[in-house]
CSV table of C-alpha atoms in Angstrom, one decimal:
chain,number,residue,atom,x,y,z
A,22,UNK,CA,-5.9,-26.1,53.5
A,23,UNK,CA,-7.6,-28.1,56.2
A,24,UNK,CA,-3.7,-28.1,58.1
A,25,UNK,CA,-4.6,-24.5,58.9
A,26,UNK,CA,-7.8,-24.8,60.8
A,27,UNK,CA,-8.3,-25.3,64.0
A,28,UNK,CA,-7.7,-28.8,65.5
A,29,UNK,CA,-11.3,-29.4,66.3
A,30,UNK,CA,-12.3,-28.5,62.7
A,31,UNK,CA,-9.4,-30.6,61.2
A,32,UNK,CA,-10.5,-33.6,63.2
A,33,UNK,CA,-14.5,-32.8,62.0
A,34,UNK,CA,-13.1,-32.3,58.1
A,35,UNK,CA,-10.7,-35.1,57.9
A,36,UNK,CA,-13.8,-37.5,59.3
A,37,UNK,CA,-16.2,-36.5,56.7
A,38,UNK,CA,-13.3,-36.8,54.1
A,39,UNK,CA,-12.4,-40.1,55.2
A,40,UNK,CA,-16.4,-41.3,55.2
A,41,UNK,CA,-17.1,-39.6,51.5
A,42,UNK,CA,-13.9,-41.9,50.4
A,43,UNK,CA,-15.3,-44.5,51.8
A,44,UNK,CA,-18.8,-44.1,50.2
A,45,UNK,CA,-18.0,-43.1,47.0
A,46,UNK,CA,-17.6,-46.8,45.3
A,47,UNK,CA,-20.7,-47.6,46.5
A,48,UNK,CA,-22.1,-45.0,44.4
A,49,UNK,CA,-20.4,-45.8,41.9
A,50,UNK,CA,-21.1,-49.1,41.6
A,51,UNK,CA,-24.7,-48.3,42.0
A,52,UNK,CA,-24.6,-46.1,38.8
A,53,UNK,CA,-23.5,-48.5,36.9
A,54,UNK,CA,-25.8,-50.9,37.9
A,55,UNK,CA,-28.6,-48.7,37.0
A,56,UNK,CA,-27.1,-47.8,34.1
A,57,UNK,CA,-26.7,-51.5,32.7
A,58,UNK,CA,-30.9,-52.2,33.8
A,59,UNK,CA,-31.7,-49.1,31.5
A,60,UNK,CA,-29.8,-50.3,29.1
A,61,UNK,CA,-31.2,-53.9,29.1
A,62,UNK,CA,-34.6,-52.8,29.6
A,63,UNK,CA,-34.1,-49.9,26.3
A,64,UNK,CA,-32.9,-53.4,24.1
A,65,UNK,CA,-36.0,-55.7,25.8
A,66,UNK,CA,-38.6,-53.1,24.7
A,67,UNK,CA,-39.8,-53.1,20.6
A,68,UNK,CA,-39.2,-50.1,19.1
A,69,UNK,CA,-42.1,-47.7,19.0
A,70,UNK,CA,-44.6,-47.4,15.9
C-alpha cells in the first residue's frame, strides 16, 4: 500500500512506521510492569470483611 503513494507521503509513512516499531517495546514493557505492581499490591492488601 504505502509503495503507491506519492514519494513525499511514503517517506512521511515509512517514518512514523519505523518510530511506532521502535516505541512499541517500551510500552510493552511498561504494561507489564504495571501489571506485576497491581498484582503485588492485590496479594499485599487483606482481603475485605
Amino acid at each position: 500500500m504505502v509503495t503507491k503513494m506519492p514519494i513525499a507521503m511514503q517517506n512521511s509513512m515509512q517514518a512514523i512506521q519505523a518510530s511506532t516499531m521502535n516505541i512499541a517495546p517500551e510500552f510493552n514493557k511498561i504494561i507489564a510492569d504495571g501489571k506485576q505492581q497491581l498484582i503485588a499490591l492485590d496479594k499485599a492488601q487483606p482481603p475485605a470483611k
